[in-house]
Tab-separated table of C-alpha atoms and ligand atoms in Angstrom:
chain	number	residue	atom	x	y	z
A	8	MET	CA	4.059	-7.583	14.458
A	9	GLY	CA	5.099	-5.874	17.704
A	10	ASP	CA	2.761	-5.333	20.645
A	11	ASP	CA	2.230	-1.743	19.551
A	12	ASP	CA	0.715	-2.937	16.285
A	13	GLU	CA	-1.695	-5.425	17.857
A	14	ILE	CA	-5.080	-5.062	16.179
A	15	LEU	CA	-7.725	-4.398	18.841
A	16	LEU	CA	-10.667	-3.824	16.537
A	17	GLU	CA	-11.225	-3.811	12.782
A	18	LEU	CA	-13.289	-0.678	12.261
A	19	THR	CA	-16.158	-0.777	9.802
A	20	LYS	CA	-19.026	1.576	9.013
A	21	LYS	CA	-21.152	-0.170	11.606
A	22	HIS	CA	-18.905	1.348	14.266
A	23	LEU	CA	-20.032	4.853	13.298
A	24	ASN	CA	-22.682	6.857	15.169
A	25	ILE	CA	-22.928	4.351	18.012
A	26	GLY	CA	-21.381	6.492	20.737
A	27	LEU	CA	-17.949	4.839	20.352
A	28	ARG	CA	-19.479	1.658	21.838
A	29	GLY	CA	-16.700	-0.969	22.079
A	30	VAL	CA	-14.142	1.188	20.252
A	31	PRO	CA	-10.872	1.242	22.243
A	32	VAL	CA	-9.519	4.769	22.631
A	33	GLY	CA	-6.953	4.548	25.392
A	34	THR	CA	-5.745	2.787	28.522
A	35	CYS	CA	-7.083	3.148	32.039
A	36	ARG	CA	-4.997	2.589	35.194
A	37	THR	CA	-7.733	2.937	37.819
A	38	SER	CA	-10.429	0.427	36.921
A	39	PHE	CA	-11.878	-1.914	34.316
A	40	VAL	CA	-15.390	-3.232	33.728
A	41	THR	CA	-16.124	-6.758	32.538
A	42	PRO	CA	-19.551	-7.664	31.101
A	43	GLU	CA	-19.989	-10.475	33.626
A	44	GLN	CA	-18.310	-9.222	36.833
A	45	GLY	CA	-18.628	-5.466	36.504
A	46	VAL	CA	-16.143	-2.971	37.837
A	47	HIS	CA	-12.766	-3.741	39.409
A	48	TYR	CA	-10.669	-0.966	40.964
A	49	CYS	CA	-6.967	-1.586	40.206
A	50	GLY	CA	-7.786	-5.289	39.837
A	51	TYR	CA	-9.974	-5.716	42.944
A	52	PRO	CA	-13.605	-6.722	42.251
A	53	ILE	CA	-15.891	-4.046	43.667
A	54	LYS	CA	-17.551	-6.470	46.090
A	55	ASP	CA	-14.206	-6.895	47.891
A	56	LEU	CA	-13.887	-3.131	48.362
A	57	ALA	CA	-17.457	-2.131	49.253
A	58	GLU	CA	-16.890	-2.126	53.008
A	59	LEU	CA	-13.451	-0.537	53.063
A	60	ARG	CA	-12.875	2.945	54.427
A	61	ALA	CA	-13.751	5.463	51.693
A	62	GLU	CA	-10.382	7.263	51.994
A	63	ASP	CA	-8.490	3.980	51.505
A	64	VAL	CA	-10.325	3.393	48.235
A	65	VAL	CA	-9.560	6.952	47.107
A	66	TYR	CA	-5.909	6.176	47.927
A	67	LEU	CA	-6.142	3.005	45.819
A	68	LEU	CA	-7.398	4.945	42.789
A	69	PHE	CA	-4.687	7.579	43.137
A	70	HIS	CA	-1.774	5.249	44.043
A	71	LYS	CA	-2.913	1.949	42.421
A	72	GLU	CA	-2.225	0.104	45.711
A	73	LEU	CA	-4.253	-0.150	48.896
A	74	PRO	CA	-2.534	1.761	51.714
A	75	THR	CA	-0.749	0.221	54.667
A	76	LEU	CA	-2.035	1.367	58.067
A	77	ASP	CA	0.584	4.138	58.188
A	78	GLN	CA	-0.125	5.236	54.635
A	79	SER	CA	-3.846	5.239	55.359
A	80	GLU	CA	-3.388	7.476	58.374
A	81	ALA	CA	-1.036	9.832	56.539
A	82	PHE	CA	-3.433	10.064	53.586
A	83	ARG	CA	-6.357	10.912	55.855
A	84	ARG	CA	-4.225	13.611	57.490
A	85	GLU	CA	-3.354	14.963	54.044
A	86	LEU	CA	-7.026	15.075	52.983
A	87	SER	CA	-7.950	16.692	56.259
A	88	LYS	CA	-5.375	19.469	55.670
A	89	ARG	CA	-6.739	20.012	52.185
A	90	GLY	CA	-10.358	20.052	53.411
A	91	THR	CA	-11.071	23.767	53.648
A	92	ILE	CA	-12.954	26.003	51.290
A	93	ASN	CA	-12.954	29.723	50.679
A	94	PRO	CA	-15.974	31.329	52.418
A	95	ALA	CA	-16.658	33.278	49.218
A	96	VAL	CA	-18.052	30.014	47.789
A	97	VAL	CA	-20.898	30.341	50.309
A	98	ASP	CA	-21.750	33.803	48.946
A	99	VAL	CA	-21.863	32.457	45.398
A	100	LEU	CA	-24.145	29.563	46.411
A	101	HIS	CA	-26.505	32.046	48.080
A	102	THR	CA	-27.020	33.793	44.711
A	103	LEU	CA	-28.153	30.650	42.863
A	104	PRO	CA	-31.810	30.114	41.957
A	105	ILE	CA	-33.591	27.505	44.048
A	106	GLU	CA	-35.309	26.367	40.820
A	107	GLY	CA	-31.901	25.200	39.526
A	108	HIS	CA	-31.144	21.489	39.742
A	109	PRO	CA	-28.692	20.534	42.539
A	110	MET	CA	-26.334	19.171	39.851
A	111	HIS	CA	-26.162	22.672	38.390
A	112	TRP	CA	-25.385	24.012	41.852
A	113	LEU	CA	-22.684	21.370	42.203
A	114	SER	CA	-21.109	22.347	38.876
A	115	ILE	CA	-21.138	26.027	39.806
A	116	GLY	CA	-19.748	25.174	43.258
A	117	ILE	CA	-16.852	23.203	41.735
A	118	GLN	CA	-16.176	25.920	39.145
A	119	THR	CA	-16.110	28.506	41.944
A	120	LEU	CA	-13.697	26.394	44.004
A	121	GLY	CA	-11.502	26.368	40.892
A	122	MET	CA	-11.504	30.163	40.729
A	123	TYR	CA	-10.061	30.318	44.241
A	124	CYS	CA	-7.548	27.570	43.580
A	125	LYS	CA	-4.042	28.991	43.295
A	126	GLU	CA	-2.151	25.843	42.411
A	127	ASP	CA	-1.336	24.707	38.907
A	128	ASP	CA	-0.916	21.031	39.669
A	129	TRP	CA	-3.328	18.319	38.478
A	130	ARG	CA	-2.675	15.991	41.419
A	131	SER	CA	-2.902	18.601	44.104
A	132	ASN	CA	-6.065	20.111	42.621
A	133	ALA	CA	-7.706	16.688	42.303
A	134	LEU	CA	-6.945	15.834	45.932
A	135	ASN	CA	-8.076	19.275	47.106
A	136	LEU	CA	-11.369	18.749	45.332
A	137	VAL	CA	-11.872	15.281	46.857
A	138	ALA	CA	-11.213	16.826	50.286
A	139	GLN	CA	-13.518	19.801	49.670
A	140	MET	CA	-16.480	17.895	48.229
A	141	PRO	CA	-18.102	16.871	51.565
A	142	ILE	CA	-18.153	20.519	52.631
A	143	LEU	CA	-19.502	21.721	49.287
A	144	MET	CA	-22.193	19.006	49.318
A	145	ALA	CA	-23.343	19.916	52.830
A	146	LEU	CA	-23.371	23.632	51.985
A	147	ILE	CA	-25.453	23.075	48.850
A	148	MET	CA	-28.036	21.035	50.733
A	149	ARG	CA	-28.208	23.336	53.737
A	150	ILE	CA	-28.454	26.556	51.691
A	151	ARG	CA	-31.049	25.126	49.291
A	152	GLU	CA	-33.149	23.876	52.192
A	153	GLY	CA	-32.960	27.244	54.001
A	154	ARG	CA	-30.902	25.807	56.866
A	155	GLY	CA	-27.995	28.251	56.556
A	156	ALA	CA	-24.312	27.693	55.849
A	157	ASN	CA	-22.238	26.439	58.791
A	158	LEU	CA	-18.739	26.395	57.361
A	159	GLU	CA	-17.252	27.018	60.809
A	160	ALA	CA	-18.599	23.625	61.986
A	161	SER	CA	-16.488	21.728	59.438
A	162	GLN	CA	-14.159	19.137	61.018
A	163	PRO	CA	-12.292	17.541	58.107
A	164	GLU	CA	-10.277	15.475	60.582
A	165	LEU	CA	-13.444	13.363	61.081
A	166	GLY	CA	-13.032	11.975	57.571
A	167	LEU	CA	-14.904	12.623	54.337
A	168	ILE	CA	-18.207	10.936	55.170
A	169	LYS	CA	-18.472	11.800	58.871
A	170	ASN	CA	-17.652	15.459	58.278
A	171	PHE	CA	-20.442	15.620	55.677
A	172	VAL	CA	-22.939	13.850	57.960
A	173	ASN	CA	-22.097	16.152	60.893
A	174	LEU	CA	-22.115	19.319	58.805
A	175	LEU	CA	-25.423	18.448	57.209
A	176	ASN	CA	-26.912	17.452	60.570
A	177	LEU	CA	-30.147	16.361	58.937
A	178	PRO	CA	-32.982	16.555	61.496
A	179	GLY	CA	-34.048	13.107	62.694
A	180	ALA	CA	-31.237	11.283	60.894
A	181	ASP	CA	-29.386	8.335	62.429
A	182	HIS	CA	-25.781	9.435	61.841
A	183	GLU	CA	-24.376	5.930	62.132
A	184	ILE	CA	-26.674	4.316	59.554
A	185	MET	CA	-26.352	7.364	57.306
A	186	SER	CA	-22.541	7.092	57.437
A	187	LYS	CA	-22.641	3.355	56.702
A	188	ILE	CA	-24.924	3.708	53.668
A	189	LEU	CA	-23.108	6.774	52.347
A	190	SER	CA	-19.721	5.120	52.764
A	191	THR	CA	-20.807	2.092	50.721
A	192	PHE	CA	-22.491	4.344	48.144
A	193	PHE	CA	-19.314	6.402	47.901
A	194	VAL	CA	-17.012	3.430	47.326
A	195	LEU	CA	-19.351	1.832	44.764
A	196	HIS	CA	-19.663	5.010	42.690
A	197	MET	CA	-16.051	6.255	42.631
A	198	ASP	CA	-14.995	4.882	39.258
A	199	HIS	CA	-16.300	2.793	36.357
A	200	GLY	CA	-13.592	2.273	33.774
A	201	GLY	CA	-12.303	4.894	31.396
A	202	GLY	CA	-15.187	5.158	28.958
A	203	ASN	CA	-18.284	6.076	30.955
A	204	LEU	CA	-19.662	9.344	29.645
A	205	SER	CA	-18.725	11.612	32.551
A	206	THR	CA	-15.173	10.298	32.935
A	207	PHE	CA	-14.575	10.367	29.198
A	208	THR	CA	-15.904	13.936	29.007
A	209	GLY	CA	-13.737	15.094	31.927
A	210	LYS	CA	-10.613	13.580	30.390
A	211	ALA	CA	-11.439	15.017	26.959
A	212	VAL	CA	-11.794	18.537	28.368
A	213	ALA	CA	-8.611	18.109	30.410
A	214	SER	CA	-6.772	17.104	27.222
A	215	GLY	CA	-7.117	20.701	26.015
A	216	HIS	CA	-5.408	21.715	29.268
A	217	ALA	CA	-8.501	23.278	30.798
A	218	GLY	CA	-7.775	22.943	34.514
A	219	LEU	CA	-8.910	20.181	36.850
A	220	HIS	CA	-11.984	22.081	38.058
A	221	SER	CA	-13.210	23.055	34.563
A	222	SER	CA	-12.723	19.469	33.406
A	223	MET	CA	-14.584	18.139	36.450
A	224	VAL	CA	-17.473	20.534	35.845
A	225	ALA	CA	-17.770	19.209	32.282
A	226	ALA	CA	-17.789	15.684	33.708
A	227	MET	CA	-20.494	16.588	36.232
A	228	ASN	CA	-22.655	18.083	33.497
A	229	ALA	CA	-22.260	14.855	31.521
A	230	LEU	CA	-23.257	12.881	34.617
A	231	SER	CA	-26.391	14.978	35.081
A	232	GLY	CA	-28.275	13.355	32.174
A	233	PRO	CA	-31.038	10.836	33.012
A	234	LEU	CA	-29.469	8.086	30.917
A	235	HIS	CA	-26.290	8.429	32.990
A	236	GLY	CA	-26.033	9.576	36.636
A	237	ARG	CA	-29.453	11.160	36.928
A	238	ALA	CA	-30.981	7.710	36.457
A	239	ASN	CA	-30.776	7.361	40.278
A	240	GLN	CA	-33.150	10.323	40.657
A	241	ALA	CA	-35.383	9.043	37.852
A	242	THR	CA	-35.515	5.561	39.385
A	243	LEU	CA	-36.776	6.739	42.754
A	244	GLU	CA	-39.345	9.024	41.095
A	245	PHE	CA	-40.399	5.983	39.079
A	246	VAL	CA	-40.545	3.774	42.196
A	247	LYS	CA	-42.615	6.379	44.055
A	248	SER	CA	-45.081	6.711	41.203
A	249	ILE	CA	-45.570	2.917	41.101
A	250	GLY	CA	-46.497	3.067	44.787
A	251	THR	CA	-47.109	-0.678	45.271
A	252	ASP	CA	-45.018	-3.843	45.280
A	253	ASN	CA	-47.886	-5.932	43.937
A	254	LYS	CA	-46.364	-7.871	41.037
A	255	GLU	CA	-49.288	-7.490	38.604
A	256	ASP	CA	-49.527	-3.740	39.215
A	257	VAL	CA	-45.778	-3.259	38.861
A	258	GLU	CA	-45.770	-5.240	35.624
A	259	LYS	CA	-48.688	-3.182	34.244
A	260	PHE	CA	-46.808	0.014	35.104
A	261	VAL	CA	-43.569	-1.133	33.472
A	262	ARG	CA	-45.306	-2.264	30.297
A	263	ALA	CA	-47.168	1.064	30.065
A	264	GLU	CA	-43.833	2.918	30.365
A	265	LEU	CA	-42.385	0.825	27.562
A	266	MET	CA	-45.481	1.414	25.408
A	267	ALA	CA	-45.011	5.152	25.988
A	268	LYS	CA	-41.386	4.730	24.784
A	269	ARG	CA	-39.934	5.753	28.128
A	270	PRO	CA	-36.829	4.023	29.538
A	271	ILE	CA	-37.120	1.677	32.478
A	272	PHE	CA	-34.657	3.439	34.760
A	273	GLY	CA	-32.243	1.337	36.792
A	274	PHE	CA	-31.957	-1.346	34.109
A	275	GLY	CA	-29.594	-1.812	31.177
A	276	HIS	CA	-25.965	-0.979	30.593
A	277	ALA	CA	-23.606	-0.272	27.725
A	278	VAL	CA	-20.964	-2.783	28.895
A	279	LEU	CA	-22.433	-5.063	31.573
A	280	ARG	CA	-24.333	-8.151	30.517
A	281	LYS	CA	-25.304	-9.423	33.988
A	282	GLU	CA	-26.775	-7.705	37.059
A	283	ASP	CA	-24.365	-4.949	38.066
A	284	PRO	CA	-22.526	-6.105	41.227
A	285	ARG	CA	-23.015	-2.566	42.535
A	286	ALA	CA	-26.778	-3.225	42.404
A	287	THR	CA	-26.326	-6.654	44.038
A	288	ILE	CA	-24.299	-5.134	46.896
A	289	GLN	CA	-26.894	-2.404	47.497
A	290	LEU	CA	-29.774	-4.912	47.352
A	291	LYS	CA	-28.005	-6.956	50.031
A	292	LEU	CA	-27.446	-3.865	52.171
A	293	ALA	CA	-31.116	-2.929	51.822
A	294	LYS	CA	-32.151	-6.443	52.831
A	295	GLU	CA	-30.001	-6.141	55.966
A	296	LEU	CA	-30.929	-2.581	56.959
A	297	CYS	CA	-34.432	-1.857	55.714
A	298	PRO	CA	-36.192	-4.935	54.299
A	299	GLU	CA	-39.614	-3.516	55.188
A	300	ASP	CA	-39.051	-0.139	53.514
A	301	LYS	CA	-41.859	0.469	51.001
A	302	ASN	CA	-39.560	1.672	48.202
A	303	ILE	CA	-37.105	-1.167	48.741
A	304	LYS	CA	-39.954	-3.668	48.392
A	305	ILE	CA	-40.966	-2.058	45.083
A	306	VAL	CA	-37.346	-2.130	43.916
A	307	GLN	CA	-37.144	-5.830	44.769
A	308	THR	CA	-40.323	-6.518	42.789
A	309	LEU	CA	-38.943	-4.515	39.869
A	310	ASN	CA	-35.777	-6.582	40.017
A	311	GLU	CA	-37.808	-9.791	39.969
A	312	ILE	CA	-39.901	-8.910	36.944
A	313	VAL	CA	-38.202	-6.267	34.774
A	314	PRO	CA	-35.302	-8.399	33.413
A	315	THR	CA	-37.845	-10.895	32.018
A	316	ILE	CA	-39.956	-8.117	30.482
A	317	LEU	CA	-36.954	-6.350	28.930
A	318	SER	CA	-35.649	-9.691	27.614
A	319	GLU	CA	-38.729	-9.795	25.356
A	320	ILE	CA	-37.337	-6.753	23.499
A	321	PRO	CA	-34.591	-8.032	21.198
A	322	LYS	CA	-32.779	-4.687	20.785
A	323	ILE	CA	-32.043	-4.428	24.543
A	324	THR	CA	-28.632	-5.987	25.107
A	325	ASN	CA	-28.733	-6.062	28.916
A	326	PRO	CA	-32.095	-6.356	30.690
A	327	ASN	CA	-30.557	-6.493	34.181
A	328	ALA	CA	-30.344	-4.067	37.106
A	329	ASN	CA	-27.694	-1.361	37.028
A	330	VAL	CA	-26.131	0.712	39.827
A	331	ASP	CA	-29.037	3.159	39.907
A	332	LEU	CA	-31.818	0.706	40.719
A	333	VAL	CA	-31.380	0.685	44.492
A	334	SER	CA	-29.269	3.691	45.473
A	335	GLY	CA	-32.117	6.227	45.539
A	336	SER	CA	-34.245	4.047	47.800
A	337	LEU	CA	-31.331	3.671	50.223
A	338	LEU	CA	-30.704	7.425	50.214
A	339	ASN	CA	-34.424	8.007	50.795
A	340	TYR	CA	-34.341	5.571	53.726
A	341	ILE	CA	-31.585	7.516	55.485
A	342	GLY	CA	-33.483	10.786	55.167
A	343	PHE	CA	-32.706	12.165	51.703
A	344	THR	CA	-36.312	12.297	50.627
A	345	LYS	CA	-35.785	14.587	47.631
A	346	PRO	CA	-34.594	12.541	44.626
A	347	GLU	CA	-33.163	15.615	42.881
A	348	TYR	CA	-30.170	15.422	45.255
A	349	TYR	CA	-29.208	11.853	44.398
A	350	THR	CA	-26.997	12.559	41.403
A	351	THR	CA	-24.926	14.980	43.477
A	352	PHE	CA	-23.892	12.015	45.655
A	353	PHE	CA	-22.902	10.096	42.493
A	354	GLY	CA	-20.936	13.169	41.349
A	355	TRP	CA	-19.268	13.569	44.739
A	356	ALA	CA	-18.014	9.968	44.633
A	357	ARG	CA	-16.993	10.177	40.977
A	358	THR	CA	-14.677	13.167	41.597
A	359	ALA	CA	-12.244	10.579	43.025
A	360	GLY	CA	-12.148	8.312	39.951
A	361	ILE	CA	-12.308	11.110	37.409
A	362	GLY	CA	-9.623	13.066	39.280
A	363	ALA	CA	-7.337	10.021	39.373
A	364	GLN	CA	-7.915	9.285	35.679
A	365	ILE	CA	-7.264	12.895	34.676
A	366	ILE	CA	-3.950	12.773	36.576
A	367	ASP	CA	-3.005	9.565	34.744
A	368	GLU	CA	-3.872	11.013	31.335
A	369	ARG	CA	-2.128	14.299	32.011
A	370	MET	CA	0.948	13.185	33.966
A	371	VAL	CA	1.590	9.449	33.626
A	372	LEU	CA	0.571	7.973	30.270
A	373	ARG	CA	2.967	8.084	27.313
A	374	GLU	CA	5.977	8.070	29.651
A	375	GLY	CA	4.649	11.080	31.487
A	376	LYS	CA	4.084	13.147	28.345
A	377	GLY	CA	0.342	12.754	28.670
A	378	VAL	CA	-2.392	12.032	26.120
A	379	PRO	CA	-2.598	14.696	23.387
A	380	ILE	CA	-5.685	16.804	22.827
A	381	TYR	CA	-8.689	14.590	21.948
A	382	ARG	CA	-9.488	14.776	18.262
A	383	PRO	CA	-11.450	11.770	16.914
A	384	LYS	CA	-12.367	11.600	13.260
A	385	TYR	CA	-15.842	12.149	11.862
A	386	ILE	CA	-16.767	11.005	8.351
A	387	ALA	CA	-18.646	13.573	6.295
A	388	GLU	CA	-22.286	12.717	5.612
A	389	GLY	CA	-24.661	14.385	3.157
A	390	GLN	CA	-22.054	16.920	2.110
A	391	LYS	CA	-20.844	16.958	-1.483
A	392	LEU	CA	-18.076	19.350	-2.402
A	393	ARG	CA	-19.855	22.507	-3.630
A	394	ARG	CA	-18.810	25.860	-5.073
A	395	LEU	CA	-20.273	29.342	-4.809
A	396	ASP	CA	-20.671	30.623	-8.345
B	23	NMX	N1	-35.485	0.698	29.083
B	23	NMX	C1	-35.960	0.912	27.839
B	23	NMX	N2	-35.201	0.814	26.727
B	23	NMX	C2	-33.932	0.436	26.888
B	23	NMX	C3	-33.380	0.165	28.149
B	23	NMX	C4	-34.208	0.324	29.289
B	23	NMX	N3	-33.765	0.152	30.524
B	23	NMX	N4	-32.080	-0.192	28.015
B	23	NMX	C5	-31.821	-0.135	26.690
B	23	NMX	N5	-32.929	0.253	26.012
B	23	NMX	C6	-33.053	0.506	24.576
B	23	NMX	C7	-32.120	1.661	24.178
B	23	NMX	O1	-32.746	2.906	24.393
B	23	NMX	C8	-31.863	1.365	22.725
B	23	NMX	O2	-33.001	1.761	21.986
B	23	NMX	P1	-32.830	2.371	20.499
B	23	NMX	O3	-32.037	1.359	19.719
B	23	NMX	O4	-34.241	2.543	20.017
B	23	NMX	O5	-32.081	3.658	20.670
B	23	NMX	C9	-31.817	-0.173	22.696
B	23	NMX	O6	-32.555	-0.615	23.855
B	23	NMX	C10	-30.426	-0.758	22.747
B	23	NMX	O7	-29.741	-0.250	23.867
B	23	NMX	P2	-28.520	-1.053	24.529
B	23	NMX	O8	-27.521	-1.298	23.473
B	23	NMX	O9	-29.070	-2.233	25.275
B	23	NMX	O10	-28.021	-0.017	25.608
B	23	NMX	P3	-27.190	1.340	25.408
B	23	NMX	O11	-25.760	1.013	25.592
B	23	NMX	O12	-27.586	2.058	24.170
B	23	NMX	O13	-27.739	2.213	26.620
B	23	NMX	C11	-28.350	2.712	28.860
B	23	NMX	C12	-27.380	1.943	27.958
B	23	NMX	C13	-27.900	2.575	30.289
B	23	NMX	C14	-28.338	4.203	28.457
B	23	NMX	C15	-29.766	2.122	28.676
B	23	NMX	O14	-29.783	0.776	29.098
B	23	NMX	C16	-30.849	2.902	29.410
B	23	NMX	O15	-31.349	3.902	28.875
B	23	NMX	N6	-31.217	2.476	30.667
B	23	NMX	C17	-32.166	3.206	31.456
B	23	NMX	C18	-31.510	4.434	32.071
B	23	NMX	C19	-30.547	4.048	33.165
B	23	NMX	O16	-30.864	3.317	34.077
B	23	NMX	N7	-29.319	4.606	33.069
B	23	NMX	C20	-28.279	4.395	34.095
B	23	NMX	C21	-27.045	3.698	33.563
B	23	NMX	C22	-25.975	3.608	34.610
B	23	NMX	N8	-25.416	4.917	34.919
B	23	NMX	O17	-25.456	5.312	36.037
B	23	NMX	O18	-24.888	5.613	34.050
B	24	MLT	C1	-21.162	4.443	35.445
B	24	MLT	O1	-20.990	4.043	36.609
B	24	MLT	O2	-20.510	5.392	34.973
B	24	MLT	C2	-22.278	3.840	34.646
B	24	MLT	O3	-22.488	2.506	35.009
B	24	MLT	C3	-22.185	4.080	33.172
B	24	MLT	C4	-21.094	3.421	32.394
B	24	MLT	O4	-20.212	2.775	32.912
B	24	MLT	O5	-21.145	3.562	31.151
């Protein structure tokens, strides 16, 4: 039997209706996730990359190699050149209802950027979007908070994170600590294998040759669900409603949530079977930067007791912390006190990984021919052949 015929999985009926869990559907060139060690970008464990410059990690996902110093500089110059957005996007954002979730604003913002995008090139559009995201993010937050758009203040040459921090200019914020936490957040959230819901959705939509922006909007909408990216918002809301780091009180709260059949946000994962290294890295950062922060203390207590409580429930395959346990508390600490914004940061970071994976599926895989339109098979259920007579 040749390599092409290697059996990866014997499919049985028990593989149906389980969200494709464990069913191989393709290859991924940007990252892989192991149950024990979590995500690796192009072979590097995430903990080795967490403190690298965000642009260098974007380069890694797009080029599959870390850049040399010269390549790093040239790539930052390239992103800086691409980092402008049509002022008409500001007008569109001004028409959106404040009641709408920021993820919906983000989707509409990305779709609008797509309408002004003249190029028909997956790579160029993906890089443009990566370069435009800090500006779009700052605009969304400023307009929603009644602080006015300040497109003219954009300095893309500062880099992705610093331009966002400067443009946002959040009153009272420490720009240095904000940049440090956002940079780590950004690197940790860029990619997570080929099969996470948002990435899979983006690639599926791209397989029908909808453009990069339409595919990315589909991915962002997938990310906006509370079982996926919006778990970071849900976790901080959860942490705030607990309000104390007293172990007995936290345990009572968690057990009541489980009794009410509500998920314990920030715990569990479809692939991981240990604590997500992305949670471990953020816990360490929190310990260094804000050990006395009230929310961080609650998060630490949750992390001490929840895995044991969830382990009592046999159906839960992974009782450990996931990426969303800590990120909201860190974002809150640096001044983002409204949890509804948190998933937009996840989405911002993920545009890099999803963009790189869409390029691979459209332009590289199958000797450059690309993956054909997605069309998995569904088995008919409860439908006998019938006739109208
Ligand atoms: N709290 C309560 N129930 C849970 C949890 C949890 N944290 N994790 C899993 N379960 C339940 C799950 O709902 C399922 O129940 P049922 O069979 O009645 O449908 C059962 O345990 C088995 O689930 P698993 O096979 O362990 O996990 P699955 O792959 O289905 O789901 C998550 C993975 C991440 C959706 C799930 O663990 C969860 O809902 N966690 C809480 C939400 C969360 O933090 N999501 C963020 C994930 C990371 N991200 O950013 O995307
Ligand atoms: C992610 O980062 O996308 C989440 O951990 C979910 C996943 O990998 O399934």
